[in-house]
PDB file of C-alpha atoms in Angstrom:
ATOM      1  CA  UNK A  16    -134.816 -12.856  83.146  1.00 89.00           C
ATOM      2  CA  UNK A  17    -133.166 -13.178  79.740  1.00 87.00           C
ATOM      3  CA  UNK A  18    -129.557 -12.224  79.093  1.00 90.00           C
ATOM      4  CA  UNK A  19    -127.917 -12.155  75.717  1.00 92.00           C
ATOM      5  CA  UNK A  20    -124.225 -11.753  75.029  1.00 92.00           C
ATOM      6  CA  UNK A  21    -124.131  -9.579  71.928  1.00 95.00           C
ATOM      7  CA  UNK A  22    -120.871  -7.630  71.876  1.00 96.00           C
ATOM      8  CA  UNK A  23    -117.270  -8.317  72.933  1.00 96.00           C
ATOM      9  CA  UNK A  24    -114.774  -5.426  72.862  1.00 95.00           C
ATOM     10  CA  UNK A  25    -111.282  -6.397  71.683  1.00 95.00           C
ATOM     11  CA  UNK A  26    -108.083  -4.374  71.796  1.00 93.00           C
ATOM     12  CA  UNK A  27    -106.571  -3.481  68.433  1.00 93.00           C
ATOM     13  CA  UNK A  28    -103.368  -1.569  67.773  1.00 91.00           C
ATOM     14  CA  UNK A  29    -104.193  -1.074  64.065  1.00 93.00           C
ATOM     15  CA  UNK A  30    -107.894  -0.883  63.186  1.00 95.00           C
ATOM     16  CA  UNK A  31    -107.465  -1.285  59.426  1.00 97.00           C
ATOM     17  CA  UNK A  32    -105.175  -4.304  59.886  1.00 97.00           C
ATOM     18  CA  UNK A  33    -107.748  -5.848  62.238  1.00 97.00           C
ATOM     19  CA  UNK A  34    -110.573  -5.240  59.758  1.00 98.00           C
ATOM     20  CA  UNK A  35    -108.540  -6.905  57.000  1.00 98.00           C
ATOM     21  CA  UNK A  36    -107.782  -9.885  59.253  1.00 98.00           C
ATOM     22  CA  UNK A  37    -111.338 -10.444  60.435  1.00 98.00           C
ATOM     23  CA  UNK A  38    -113.120  -9.708  57.141  1.00 98.00           C
ATOM     24  CA  UNK A  39    -110.691 -11.009  54.510  1.00 98.00           C
ATOM     25  CA  UNK A  40    -109.157 -13.934  56.391  1.00 98.00           C
ATOM     26  CA  UNK A  41    -111.653 -15.062  59.029  1.00 98.00           C
ATOM     27  CA  UNK A  42    -114.806 -14.171  57.075  1.00 98.00           C
ATOM     28  CA  UNK A  43    -116.552 -11.893  59.595  1.00 98.00           C
ATOM     29  CA  UNK A  44    -119.084  -9.381  58.302  1.00 98.00           C
ATOM     30  CA  UNK A  45    -118.289  -5.675  58.650  1.00 98.00           C
ATOM     31  CA  UNK A  46    -121.439  -4.287  60.293  1.00 98.00           C
ATOM     32  CA  UNK A  47    -120.339  -0.754  61.151  1.00 97.00           C
ATOM     33  CA  UNK A  48    -117.289   1.456  60.699  1.00 98.00           C
ATOM     34  CA  UNK A  49    -118.186   4.869  62.062  1.00 96.00           C
ATOM     35  CA  UNK A  50    -116.304   7.916  63.269  1.00 94.00           C
ATOM     36  CA  UNK A  51    -118.717   9.841  65.527  1.00 91.00           C
ATOM     37  CA  UNK A  52    -116.189  12.603  66.277  1.00 88.00           C
ATOM     38  CA  UNK A  53    -113.491  13.577  68.769  1.00 89.00           C
ATOM     39  CA  UNK A  54    -111.088  11.091  67.134  1.00 88.00           C
ATOM     40  CA  UNK A  55    -113.305   8.128  68.007  1.00 91.00           C
ATOM     41  CA  UNK A  56    -113.743   5.220  65.582  1.00 94.00           C
ATOM     42  CA  UNK A  57    -116.032   2.259  66.219  1.00 95.00           C
ATOM     43  CA  UNK A  58    -115.917  -0.901  64.108  1.00 97.00           C
ATOM     44  CA  UNK A  59    -118.339  -3.769  64.683  1.00 98.00           C
ATOM     45  CA  UNK A  60    -117.757  -7.176  63.067  1.00 98.00           C
ATOM     46  CA  UNK A  61    -119.893 -10.318  63.281  1.00 98.00           C
ATOM     47  CA  UNK A  62    -119.073 -13.954  62.534  1.00 97.00           C
ATOM     48  CA  UNK A  63    -121.496 -15.296  59.913  1.00 96.00           C
ATOM     49  CA  UNK A  64    -124.486 -16.891  61.637  1.00 95.00           C
ATOM     50  CA  UNK A  65    -123.702 -15.373  65.043  1.00 96.00           C
ATOM     51  CA  UNK A  66    -125.842 -13.151  67.257  1.00 96.00           C
ATOM     52  CA  UNK A  67    -122.687 -11.919  69.031  1.00 97.00           C
ATOM     53  CA  UNK A  68    -120.300  -9.403  67.497  1.00 98.00           C
ATOM     54  CA  UNK A  69    -116.905  -7.972  68.319  1.00 97.00           C
ATOM     55  CA  UNK A  70    -116.073  -4.287  68.460  1.00 96.00           C
ATOM     56  CA  UNK A  71    -112.683  -2.664  67.910  1.00 95.00           C
ATOM     57  CA  UNK A  72    -111.908   0.988  67.751  1.00 91.00           C
ATOM     58  CA  UNK A  73    -110.194   4.121  68.896  1.00 87.00           C
ATOM     59  CA  UNK A  74    -111.353   6.096  71.903  1.00 83.00           C
ATOM     60  CA  UNK A  75    -113.256   3.217  73.479  1.00 75.00           C
ATOM     61  CA  UNK A  76    -110.860   2.257  76.252  1.00 67.00           C
ATOM     62  CA  UNK A  77    -109.724  -1.028  74.665  1.00 59.00           C
ATOM     63  CA  UNK A  78    -106.705   0.205  72.677  1.00 60.00           C
ATOM     64  CA  UNK A  79    -103.465  -0.922  74.268  1.00 67.00           C
ATOM     65  CA  UNK A  80    -105.310  -3.208  76.662  1.00 78.00           C
ATOM     66  CA  UNK A  81    -104.307  -6.806  77.262  1.00 90.00           C
ATOM     67  CA  UNK A  82    -105.379  -9.345  74.655  1.00 94.00           C
ATOM     68  CA  UNK A  83    -108.605 -11.272  75.190  1.00 95.00           C
ATOM     69  CA  UNK A  84    -108.092 -15.032  75.299  1.00 97.00           C
ATOM     70  CA  UNK A  85    -110.270 -18.058  74.669  1.00 95.00           C
ATOM     71  CA  UNK A  86    -113.182 -16.660  72.690  1.00 97.00           C
ATOM     72  CA  UNK A  87    -115.068 -19.622  71.215  1.00 97.00           C
ATOM     73  CA  UNK A  88    -116.499 -19.903  67.729  1.00 97.00           C
ATOM     74  CA  UNK A  89    -118.727 -22.980  67.636  1.00 97.00           C
ATOM     75  CA  UNK A  90    -118.572 -24.719  64.248  1.00 97.00           C
ATOM     76  CA  UNK A  91    -120.249 -27.800  62.802  1.00 96.00           C
ATOM     77  CA  UNK A  92    -117.007 -29.237  61.410  1.00 97.00           C
ATOM     78  CA  UNK A  93    -113.725 -28.079  62.935  1.00 98.00           C
ATOM     79  CA  UNK A  94    -111.671 -29.744  60.193  1.00 98.00           C
ATOM     80  CA  UNK A  95    -113.548 -27.872  57.463  1.00 97.00           C
ATOM     81  CA  UNK A  96    -113.372 -24.568  59.381  1.00 98.00           C
ATOM     82  CA  UNK A  97    -109.647 -25.056  59.989  1.00 98.00           C
ATOM     83  CA  UNK A  98    -109.042 -25.807  56.307  1.00 98.00           C
ATOM     84  CA  UNK A  99    -111.056 -22.778  55.171  1.00 97.00           C
ATOM     85  CA  UNK A 100    -109.277 -20.381  57.527  1.00 98.00           C
ATOM     86  CA  UNK A 101    -105.884 -21.886  56.679  1.00 98.00           C
ATOM     87  CA  UNK A 102    -106.678 -21.387  52.995  1.00 98.00           C
ATOM     88  CA  UNK A 103    -107.248 -17.707  53.726  1.00 97.00           C
ATOM     89  CA  UNK A 104    -103.871 -17.339  55.433  1.00 97.00           C
ATOM     90  CA  UNK A 105    -104.884 -17.744  59.083  1.00 98.00           C
ATOM     91  CA  UNK A 106    -102.380 -19.722  61.166  1.00 98.00           C
ATOM     92  CA  UNK A 107    -104.645 -22.317  62.802  1.00 98.00           C
ATOM     93  CA  UNK A 108    -103.403 -25.028  65.158  1.00 98.00           C
ATOM     94  CA  UNK A 109    -103.866 -28.710  64.576  1.00 98.00           C
ATOM     95  CA  UNK A 110    -107.187 -30.126  65.773  1.00 98.00           C
ATOM     96  CA  UNK A 111    -107.245 -31.392  69.365  1.00 97.00           C
ATOM     97  CA  UNK A 112    -109.711 -34.132  70.283  1.00 96.00           C
ATOM     98  CA  UNK A 113    -110.858 -33.598  73.857  1.00 95.00           C
ATOM     99  CA  UNK A 114    -112.943 -36.786  73.923  1.00 93.00           C
ATOM    100  CA  UNK A 115    -116.678 -37.205  73.839  1.00 94.00           C
ATOM    101  CA  UNK A 116    -116.883 -35.651  70.391  1.00 92.00           C
ATOM    102  CA  UNK A 117    -115.533 -32.249  71.499  1.00 97.00           C
ATOM    103  CA  UNK A 118    -112.775 -30.999  69.197  1.00 98.00           C
ATOM    104  CA  UNK A 119    -110.838 -27.725  69.054  1.00 98.00           C
ATOM    105  CA  UNK A 120    -108.469 -25.743  66.845  1.00 98.00           C
ATOM    106  CA  UNK A 121    -106.970 -22.396  67.827  1.00 98.00           C
ATOM    107  CA  UNK A 122    -105.827 -19.159  66.197  1.00 98.00           C
ATOM    108  CA  UNK A 123    -104.960 -15.599  67.187  1.00 98.00           C
ATOM    109  CA  UNK A 124    -105.403 -12.216  65.564  1.00 97.00           C
ATOM    110  CA  UNK A 125    -102.475  -9.825  64.938  1.00 96.00           C
ATOM    111  CA  UNK A 126    -102.918  -8.304  68.429  1.00 94.00           C
ATOM    112  CA  UNK A 127    -102.804 -11.642  70.250  1.00 96.00           C
ATOM    113  CA  UNK A 128    -106.537 -11.988  70.895  1.00 97.00           C
ATOM    114  CA  UNK A 129    -107.037 -15.746  70.846  1.00 98.00           C
ATOM    115  CA  UNK A 130    -109.886 -17.788  69.446  1.00 98.00           C
ATOM    116  CA  UNK A 131    -110.984 -21.420  69.706  1.00 98.00           C
ATOM    117  CA  UNK A 132    -112.880 -23.186  66.969  1.00 98.00           C
ATOM    118  CA  UNK A 133    -115.061 -25.612  68.909  1.00 97.00           C
ATOM    119  CA  UNK A 134    -116.900 -28.590  67.465  1.00 97.00           C
ATOM    120  CA  UNK A 135    -119.475 -30.121  69.791  1.00 96.00           C
ATOM    121  CA  UNK A 136    -120.824 -33.663  69.505  1.00 92.00           C
ATOM    122  CA  UNK A 137    -123.825 -34.412  67.284  1.00 79.00           C
TER     123      UNK A 137
END
């Protein structure tokens, strides 16, 4: 049996603000922004190079929900990723060395959903 994680729903109190954060600051790709009717809006965003996307929207059951914590973005160089995001206005923590070549830096979106930039050894 194969299982693939391809979509993570995130709560967002302001869809346009979230799109601006993820596209303009973090560098995600805007895959879809559709309004199928009945006041529903679905926005799908994907980190460059990832097979897994996030979805935010209205009428999906995630609005007003608790923030999602600890989503990992695996990067080749956490220092370079941190510098790039910081240059785009994202408040990224200092890099933490966990030993064994595993290093992390952390940031959150405007709704408190938290992310970890993870660098794995070799």
